Coordinates of C-alpha atoms in Angstrom, one line a residue:
X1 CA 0.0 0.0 0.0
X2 CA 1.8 2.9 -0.7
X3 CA 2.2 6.0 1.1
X4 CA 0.0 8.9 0.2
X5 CA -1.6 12.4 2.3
X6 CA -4.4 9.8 3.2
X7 CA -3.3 6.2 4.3
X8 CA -6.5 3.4 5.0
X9 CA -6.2 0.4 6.3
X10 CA -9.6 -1.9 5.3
X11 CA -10.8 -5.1 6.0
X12 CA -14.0 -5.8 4.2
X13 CA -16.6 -8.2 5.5
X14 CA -17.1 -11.4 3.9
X15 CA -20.3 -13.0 3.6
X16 CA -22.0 -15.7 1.0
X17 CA -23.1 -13.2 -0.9
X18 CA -19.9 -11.1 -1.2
X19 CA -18.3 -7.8 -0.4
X20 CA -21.0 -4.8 -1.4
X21 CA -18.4 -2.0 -0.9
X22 CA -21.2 0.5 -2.1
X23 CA -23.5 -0.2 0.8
X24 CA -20.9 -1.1 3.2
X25 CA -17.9 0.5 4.9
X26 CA -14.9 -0.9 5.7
X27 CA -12.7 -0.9 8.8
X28 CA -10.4 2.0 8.1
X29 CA -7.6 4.4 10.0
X30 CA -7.3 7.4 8.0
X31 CA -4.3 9.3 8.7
X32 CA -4.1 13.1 7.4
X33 CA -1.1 15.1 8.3
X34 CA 1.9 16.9 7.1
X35 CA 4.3 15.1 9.2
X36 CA 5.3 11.5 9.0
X37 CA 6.2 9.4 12.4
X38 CA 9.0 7.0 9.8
X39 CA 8.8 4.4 12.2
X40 CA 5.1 3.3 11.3
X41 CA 5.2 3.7 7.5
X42 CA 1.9 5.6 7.7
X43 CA 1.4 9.2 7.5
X44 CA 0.8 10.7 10.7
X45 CA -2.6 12.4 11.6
X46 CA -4.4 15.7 13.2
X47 CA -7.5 13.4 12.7
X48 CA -8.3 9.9 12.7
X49 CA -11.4 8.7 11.2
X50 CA -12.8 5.4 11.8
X51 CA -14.9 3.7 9.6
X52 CA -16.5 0.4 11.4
X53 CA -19.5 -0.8 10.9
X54 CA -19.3 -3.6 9.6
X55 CA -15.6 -4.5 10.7
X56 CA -14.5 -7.5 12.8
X57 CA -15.1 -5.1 16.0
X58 CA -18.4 -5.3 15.7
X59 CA -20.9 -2.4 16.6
X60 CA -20.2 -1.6 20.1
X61 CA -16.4 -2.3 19.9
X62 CA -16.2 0.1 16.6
X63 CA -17.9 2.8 18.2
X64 CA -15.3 2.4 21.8
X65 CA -12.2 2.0 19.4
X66 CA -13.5 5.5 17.3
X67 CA -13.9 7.2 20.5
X68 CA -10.6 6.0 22.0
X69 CA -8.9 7.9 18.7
X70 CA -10.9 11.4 19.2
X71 CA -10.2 11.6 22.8
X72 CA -6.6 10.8 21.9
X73 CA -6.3 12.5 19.2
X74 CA -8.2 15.9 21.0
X75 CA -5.1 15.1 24.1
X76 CA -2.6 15.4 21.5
X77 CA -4.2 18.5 20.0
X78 CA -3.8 20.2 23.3
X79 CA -0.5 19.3 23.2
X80 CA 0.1 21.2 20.6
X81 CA 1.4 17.9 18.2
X82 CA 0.6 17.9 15.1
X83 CA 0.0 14.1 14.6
X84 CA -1.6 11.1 16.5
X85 CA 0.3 7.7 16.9
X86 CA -2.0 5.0 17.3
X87 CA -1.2 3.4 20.7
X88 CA 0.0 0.1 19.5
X89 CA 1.7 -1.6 22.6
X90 CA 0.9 -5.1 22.7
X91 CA 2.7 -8.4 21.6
X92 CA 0.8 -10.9 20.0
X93 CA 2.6 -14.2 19.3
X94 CA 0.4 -16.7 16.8
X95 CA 2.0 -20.4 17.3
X96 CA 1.2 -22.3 14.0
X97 CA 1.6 -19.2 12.0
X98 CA 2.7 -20.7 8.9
X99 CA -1.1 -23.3 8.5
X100 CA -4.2 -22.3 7.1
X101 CA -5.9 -20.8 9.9
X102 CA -2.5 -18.5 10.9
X103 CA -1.5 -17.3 7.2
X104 CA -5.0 -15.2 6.8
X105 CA -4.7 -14.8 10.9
X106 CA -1.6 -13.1 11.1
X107 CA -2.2 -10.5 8.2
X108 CA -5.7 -9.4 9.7
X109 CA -3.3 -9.3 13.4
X110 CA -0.9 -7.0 11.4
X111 CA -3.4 -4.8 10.3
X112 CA -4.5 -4.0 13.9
X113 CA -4.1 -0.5 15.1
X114 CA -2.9 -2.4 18.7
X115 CA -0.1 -4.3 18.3
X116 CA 3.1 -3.6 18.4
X117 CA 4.7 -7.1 17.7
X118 CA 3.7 -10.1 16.1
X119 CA 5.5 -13.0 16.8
X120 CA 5.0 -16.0 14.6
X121 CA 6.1 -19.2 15.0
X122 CA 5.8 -22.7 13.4
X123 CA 7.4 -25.7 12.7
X124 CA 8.6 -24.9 9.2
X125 CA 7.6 -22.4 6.3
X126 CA 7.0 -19.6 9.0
X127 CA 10.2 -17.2 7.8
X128 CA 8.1 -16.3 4.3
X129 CA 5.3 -15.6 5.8
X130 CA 6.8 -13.4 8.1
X131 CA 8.9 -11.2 5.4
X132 CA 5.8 -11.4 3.1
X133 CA 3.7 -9.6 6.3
X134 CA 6.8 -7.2 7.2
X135 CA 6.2 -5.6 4.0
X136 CA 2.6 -4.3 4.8
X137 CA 2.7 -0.7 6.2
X138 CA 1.1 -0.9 9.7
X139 CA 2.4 -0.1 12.8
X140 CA 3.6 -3.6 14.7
X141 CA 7.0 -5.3 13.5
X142 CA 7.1 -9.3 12.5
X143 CA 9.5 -11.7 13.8
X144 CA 9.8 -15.0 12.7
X145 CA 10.9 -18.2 15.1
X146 CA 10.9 -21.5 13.6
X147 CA 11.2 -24.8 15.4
X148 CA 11.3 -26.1 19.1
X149 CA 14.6 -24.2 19.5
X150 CA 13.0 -20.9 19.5
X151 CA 9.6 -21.7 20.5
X152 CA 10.6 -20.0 24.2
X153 CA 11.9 -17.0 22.8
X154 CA 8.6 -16.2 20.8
X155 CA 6.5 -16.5 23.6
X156 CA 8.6 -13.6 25.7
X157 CA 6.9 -10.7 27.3
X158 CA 3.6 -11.3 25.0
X159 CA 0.4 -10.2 26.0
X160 CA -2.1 -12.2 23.7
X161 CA -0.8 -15.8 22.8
X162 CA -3.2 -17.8 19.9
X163 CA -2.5 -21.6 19.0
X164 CA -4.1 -22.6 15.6
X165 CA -1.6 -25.0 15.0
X166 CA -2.5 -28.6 14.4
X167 CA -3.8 -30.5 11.5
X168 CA -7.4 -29.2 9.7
X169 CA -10.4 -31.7 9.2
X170 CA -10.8 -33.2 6.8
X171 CA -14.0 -34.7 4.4
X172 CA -15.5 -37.4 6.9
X173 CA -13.2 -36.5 9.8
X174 CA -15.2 -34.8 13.0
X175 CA -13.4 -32.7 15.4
X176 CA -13.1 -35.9 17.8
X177 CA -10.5 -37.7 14.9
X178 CA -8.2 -35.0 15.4
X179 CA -7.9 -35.3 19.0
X180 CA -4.8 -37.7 19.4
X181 CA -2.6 -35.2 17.5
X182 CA -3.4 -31.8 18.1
X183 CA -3.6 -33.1 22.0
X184 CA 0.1 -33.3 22.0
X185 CA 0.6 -30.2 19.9
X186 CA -1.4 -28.2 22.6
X187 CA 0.2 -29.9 25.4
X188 CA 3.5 -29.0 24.2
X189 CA 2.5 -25.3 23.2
X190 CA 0.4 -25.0 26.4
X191 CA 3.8 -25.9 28.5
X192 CA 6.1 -23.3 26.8
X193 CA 3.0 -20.6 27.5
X194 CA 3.5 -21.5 31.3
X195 CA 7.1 -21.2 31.2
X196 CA 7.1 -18.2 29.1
X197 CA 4.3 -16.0 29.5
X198 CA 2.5 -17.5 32.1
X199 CA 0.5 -14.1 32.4
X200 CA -0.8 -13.9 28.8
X201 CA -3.9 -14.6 27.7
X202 CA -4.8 -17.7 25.9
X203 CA -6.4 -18.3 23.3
X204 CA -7.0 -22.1 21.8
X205 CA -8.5 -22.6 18.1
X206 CA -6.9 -26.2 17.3
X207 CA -9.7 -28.7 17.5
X208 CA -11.6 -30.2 18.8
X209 CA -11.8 -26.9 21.2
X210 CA -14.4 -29.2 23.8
X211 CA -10.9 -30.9 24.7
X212 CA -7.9 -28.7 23.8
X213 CA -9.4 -26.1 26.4
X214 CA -9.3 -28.9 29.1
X215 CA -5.3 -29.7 28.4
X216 CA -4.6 -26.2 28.6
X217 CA -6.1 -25.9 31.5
X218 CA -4.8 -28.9 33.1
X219 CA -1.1 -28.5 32.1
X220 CA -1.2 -24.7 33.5
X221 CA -2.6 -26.0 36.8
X222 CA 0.5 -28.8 36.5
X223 CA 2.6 -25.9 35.9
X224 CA 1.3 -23.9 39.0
X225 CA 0.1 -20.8 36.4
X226 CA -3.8 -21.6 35.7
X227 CA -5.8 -18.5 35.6
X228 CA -9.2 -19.5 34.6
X229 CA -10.0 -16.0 33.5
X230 CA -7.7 -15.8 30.9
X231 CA -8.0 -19.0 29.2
X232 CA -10.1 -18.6 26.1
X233 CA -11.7 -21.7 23.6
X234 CA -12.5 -19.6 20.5
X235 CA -15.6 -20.1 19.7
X236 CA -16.3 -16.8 17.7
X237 CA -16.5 -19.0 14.8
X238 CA -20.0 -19.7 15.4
X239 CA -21.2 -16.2 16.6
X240 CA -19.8 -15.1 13.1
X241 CA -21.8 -17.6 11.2
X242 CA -24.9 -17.0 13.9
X243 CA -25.1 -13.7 12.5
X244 CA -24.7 -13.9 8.9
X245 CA -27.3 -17.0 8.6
X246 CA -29.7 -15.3 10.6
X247 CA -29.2 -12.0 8.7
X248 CA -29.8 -13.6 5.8
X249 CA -32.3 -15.6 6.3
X250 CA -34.8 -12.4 8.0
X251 CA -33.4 -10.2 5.3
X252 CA -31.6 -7.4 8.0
X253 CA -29.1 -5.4 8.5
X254 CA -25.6 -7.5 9.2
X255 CA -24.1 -4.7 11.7
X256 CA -27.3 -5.0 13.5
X257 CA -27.5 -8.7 13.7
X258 CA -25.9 -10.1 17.6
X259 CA -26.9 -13.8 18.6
X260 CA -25.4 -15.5 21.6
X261 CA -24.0 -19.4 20.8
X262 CA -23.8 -21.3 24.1
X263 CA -22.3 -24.8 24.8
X264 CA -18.7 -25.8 22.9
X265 CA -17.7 -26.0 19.9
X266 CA -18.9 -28.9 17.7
X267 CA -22.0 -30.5 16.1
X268 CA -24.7 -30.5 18.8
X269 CA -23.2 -29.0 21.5
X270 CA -23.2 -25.4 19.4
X271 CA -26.4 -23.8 20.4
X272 CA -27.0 -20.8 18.7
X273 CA -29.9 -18.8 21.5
X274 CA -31.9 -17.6 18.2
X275 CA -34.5 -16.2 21.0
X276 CA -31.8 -14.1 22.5
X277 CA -31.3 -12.8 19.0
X278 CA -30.8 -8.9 18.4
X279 CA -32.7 -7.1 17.0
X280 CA -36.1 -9.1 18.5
X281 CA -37.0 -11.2 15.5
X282 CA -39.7 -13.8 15.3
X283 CA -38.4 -17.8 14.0
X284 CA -40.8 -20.2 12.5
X285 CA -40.2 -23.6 14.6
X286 CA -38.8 -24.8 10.7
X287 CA -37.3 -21.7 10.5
X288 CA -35.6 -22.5 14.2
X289 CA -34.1 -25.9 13.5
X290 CA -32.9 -24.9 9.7
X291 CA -30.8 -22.0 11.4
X292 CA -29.5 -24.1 14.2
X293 CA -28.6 -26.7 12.0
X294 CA -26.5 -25.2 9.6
X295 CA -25.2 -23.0 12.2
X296 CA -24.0 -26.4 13.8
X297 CA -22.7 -27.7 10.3
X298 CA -20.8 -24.9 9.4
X299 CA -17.7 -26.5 9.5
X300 CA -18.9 -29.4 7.5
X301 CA -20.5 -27.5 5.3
X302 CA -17.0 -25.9 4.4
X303 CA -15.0 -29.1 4.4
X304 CA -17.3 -30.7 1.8
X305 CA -17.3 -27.9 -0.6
X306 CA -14.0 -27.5 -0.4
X307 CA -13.7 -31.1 -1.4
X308 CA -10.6 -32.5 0.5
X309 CA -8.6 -29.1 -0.1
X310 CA -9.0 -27.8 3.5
X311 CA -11.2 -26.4 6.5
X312 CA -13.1 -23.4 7.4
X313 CA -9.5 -21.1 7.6
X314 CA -10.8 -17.9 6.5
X315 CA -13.9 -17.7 8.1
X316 CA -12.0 -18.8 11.3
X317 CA -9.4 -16.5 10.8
X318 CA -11.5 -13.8 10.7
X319 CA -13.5 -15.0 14.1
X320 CA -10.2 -15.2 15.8
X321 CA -8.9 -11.7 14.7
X322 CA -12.2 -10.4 16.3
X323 CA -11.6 -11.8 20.0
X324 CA -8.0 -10.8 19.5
X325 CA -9.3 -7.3 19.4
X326 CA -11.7 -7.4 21.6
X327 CA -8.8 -8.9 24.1
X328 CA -6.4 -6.2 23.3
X329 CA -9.2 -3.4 23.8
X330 CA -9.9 -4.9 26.9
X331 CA -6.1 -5.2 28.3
X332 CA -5.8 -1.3 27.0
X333 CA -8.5 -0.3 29.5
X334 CA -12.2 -0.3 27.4
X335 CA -14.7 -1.2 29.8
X336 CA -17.1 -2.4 27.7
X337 CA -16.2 -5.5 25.5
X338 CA -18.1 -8.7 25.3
X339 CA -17.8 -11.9 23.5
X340 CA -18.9 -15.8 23.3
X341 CA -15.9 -18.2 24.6
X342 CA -15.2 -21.6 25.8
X343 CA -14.2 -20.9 29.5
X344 CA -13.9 -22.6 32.5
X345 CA -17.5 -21.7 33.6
X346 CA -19.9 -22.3 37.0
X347 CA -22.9 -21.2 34.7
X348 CA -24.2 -24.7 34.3
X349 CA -23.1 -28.0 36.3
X350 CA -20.6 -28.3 33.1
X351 CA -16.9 -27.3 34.4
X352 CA -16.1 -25.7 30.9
X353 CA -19.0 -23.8 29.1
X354 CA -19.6 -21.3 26.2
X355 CA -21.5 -18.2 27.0
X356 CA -21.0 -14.4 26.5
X357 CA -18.5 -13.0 28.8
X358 CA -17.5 -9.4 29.6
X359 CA -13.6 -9.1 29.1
X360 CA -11.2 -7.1 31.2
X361 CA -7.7 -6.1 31.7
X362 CA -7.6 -9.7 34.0
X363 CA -9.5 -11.4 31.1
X364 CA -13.2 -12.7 32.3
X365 CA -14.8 -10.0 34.2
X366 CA -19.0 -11.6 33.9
X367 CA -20.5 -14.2 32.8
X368 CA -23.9 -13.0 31.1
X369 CA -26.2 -15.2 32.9
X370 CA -29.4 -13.6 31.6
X371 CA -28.4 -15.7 28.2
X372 CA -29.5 -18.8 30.0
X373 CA -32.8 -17.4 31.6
X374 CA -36.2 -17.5 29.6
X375 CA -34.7 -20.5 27.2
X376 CA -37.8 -21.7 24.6
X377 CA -38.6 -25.3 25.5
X378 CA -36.6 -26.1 22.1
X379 CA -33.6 -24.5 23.3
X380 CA -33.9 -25.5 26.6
X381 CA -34.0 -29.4 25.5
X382 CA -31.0 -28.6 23.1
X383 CA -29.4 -27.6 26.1
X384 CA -30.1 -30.4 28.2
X385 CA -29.1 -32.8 25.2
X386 CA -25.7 -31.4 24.5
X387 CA -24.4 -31.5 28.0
X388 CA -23.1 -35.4 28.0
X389 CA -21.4 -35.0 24.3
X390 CA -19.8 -31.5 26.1
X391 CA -19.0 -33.6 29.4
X392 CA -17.6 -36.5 27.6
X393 CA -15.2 -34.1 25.6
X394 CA -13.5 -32.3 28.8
X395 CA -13.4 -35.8 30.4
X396 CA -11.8 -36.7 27.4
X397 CA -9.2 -34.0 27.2
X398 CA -8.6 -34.3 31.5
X399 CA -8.2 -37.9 31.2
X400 CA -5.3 -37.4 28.4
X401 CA -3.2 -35.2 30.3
X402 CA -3.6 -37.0 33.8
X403 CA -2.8 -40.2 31.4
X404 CA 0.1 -38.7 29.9
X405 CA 1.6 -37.9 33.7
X406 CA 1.0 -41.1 35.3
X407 CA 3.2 -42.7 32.3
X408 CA 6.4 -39.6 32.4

């Protein structure tokens, strides 16, 4: 992107039905100035203009990160400065940076006006990536770290660590065939967190999500650094898809469009709360059960039509780049973030449980309980029926880790 009086960076919403850049705005920083802060490869601003509404950030987050950039940018004007330097100041580290998922994951990190660093690490093929992204002219610098070897050192001092590493699904595969490899990816990844930035938050994408969020957990407490509130299964994934279906489907407005998904994250236990659903909006009971099916299927629905050639990475990508924005806005001090996650949970008799949380500088802050209250009798039995599948998988993902120790 080259460097002109008016620099925007733009990430345009995807849905089925494609980018409508006429009728939609794109997330944008727009920096106007006559003097230029080198070390970001952006011109500097007197004004910032944000242009969210259909970003990532979602409603209430664009309108928090616009007003963080007029008050500062109104501080710097008293100042007497004439330019505003976004306040990137946070290391991100993405451990399987090189895979599906953490290609696309990465460049929407890079493009955040938040961080500072981004660390990226894999087994092999991470160092292109890594000068491919150091090229793009946004604030945070890209390192590279490539094997076991330097696994430690691209953990250090990070605020926000994400682990999409493991292998995708693939046609006939459910999340529970991938669990004997990616089990001992996140166990190993999970251990060098502990060690290395035992005060970061955590974020766990590699499926199945039911269990990896369980070995994290239970290889921190091993390592005397669990913090339940800072533990995340992303499970944005199906928030994302929530609100597209259902926007489609009731012909209305995407930015408008907010529906809670409770449970985990696979098949049955995803329970999208189509009740909770904003704006109010009235569901046939066929209309009800198409929705939540496909919002179940998702995943499947990508792997089949992508016939053998990969997994939901883009969508995913995209999902993940959203809580790690809403994470970073709530380390930098914004008061009013919330998203779905897989977190350790006393919100049903489940030990581990999706719901909508309120994230702070310590990670969970609330759990929304008022999701759960006034369930329809279809929800409420979906509810009931996905708890031993959800039980099973935390059992299952307890059980490995205990098993693995008894046999060190």
């Amino acid at each position: 992107m080259a460097a002109t009086s008016a620099t925007t960076l733009s990430i345009c919403p995807t849905t089925s039905a494609g980018c409508k850049p006429s009728r939609q705005k794109a997330f944008g920083l727009k920096f106007n100035s006559r003097s230029c802060p080198r070390s970001y490869g952006l011109k500097a601003a007197e004004s910032v203009r944000c242009d969210l509404e259909t970003s990532f950030l979602g409603k209430e987050s664009s309108a928090a990160l616009r007003q963080s950039f007029v008050l500062k940018a109104q501080k710097e004007n008293k100042r007497s400065w004439n330019y505003v330097q976004p306040q990137a100041s946070y290391k991100v580290s993405i451990l399987g940076a090189a895979g599906g998922i953490g290609q696309p994951l990465a460049l929407l990190a890079k493009m955040s006006p938040l961080v500072s660093a981004l660390n990226l690490y894999d087994i092999a093929n991470v160092k292109g990536v890594a000068a491919d992204l150091s090229h793009c002219n946004t604030p945070s610098q890209v390192f590279d770290f490539t094997g076991a070897s330097e696994l430690a050192n691209s953990l250090k001092d990070v605020n926000v660590v994400v682990i999409p590493a493991g292998v995708p699904r693939k046609p006939g595969m459910t999340r529970d065939d991938l669990f004997n490899i990616n089990a001992s990816i996140v166990r190993t990844l999970v251990e060098a967190v502990a060690d290395n930035c035992p005060d970061a938050f955590i974020h766990i994408i590699s499926n199945p999500v039911n269990s990896t969020v369980p070995i994290a957990a239970e290889v921190l407490k091993k390592k005397g650094v669990y913090d339940p509130k800072k533990l995340f299964g992303i499970t944005t994934l199906d928030v994302v898809r929530a609100n597209t279906f259902v926007a489609q489907k009731k012909n209305l407005r995407l930015i408008d469009v907010d529906v809670p998904v409770i449970g985990g994250h696979s098949g049955i236990t995803i329970l999208p709360l189509l009740s909770k659903a904003k704006p109010s909006t009235i569901f046939t009971d066929e209309e009800v059960q198409e929705l939540t099916a496909r919002i179940q299927n998702g995943g499947t629905e990508v792997v089949e039509a992508k016939a053998g050639a990969g997994s939901a990475t883009l969508s995913m990508a995209y999902a993940a780049a959203r809580f790690i924005e809403s994470s970073l806005r709530a380390l930098d001090g914004d008061s009013d973030v919330y998203e779905c996650a897989y977190v350790q949970s006393d919100l049903t008799d489940l030990p581990f449980f999706a719901s909508r949380v309120k994230l702070g500088r310590n990670g969970v802050e609330a759990f929304i309980s008022s999701d759960l209250q006034g369930l329809t009798e279809y929800e409420q039995k979906a509810l009931e029926a996905l708890k031993p599948d959800l039980k099973a998988s935390i059992e299952k993902g307890i059980s490995f880790v205990q098993k693995e120790a008894a046999t060190a």
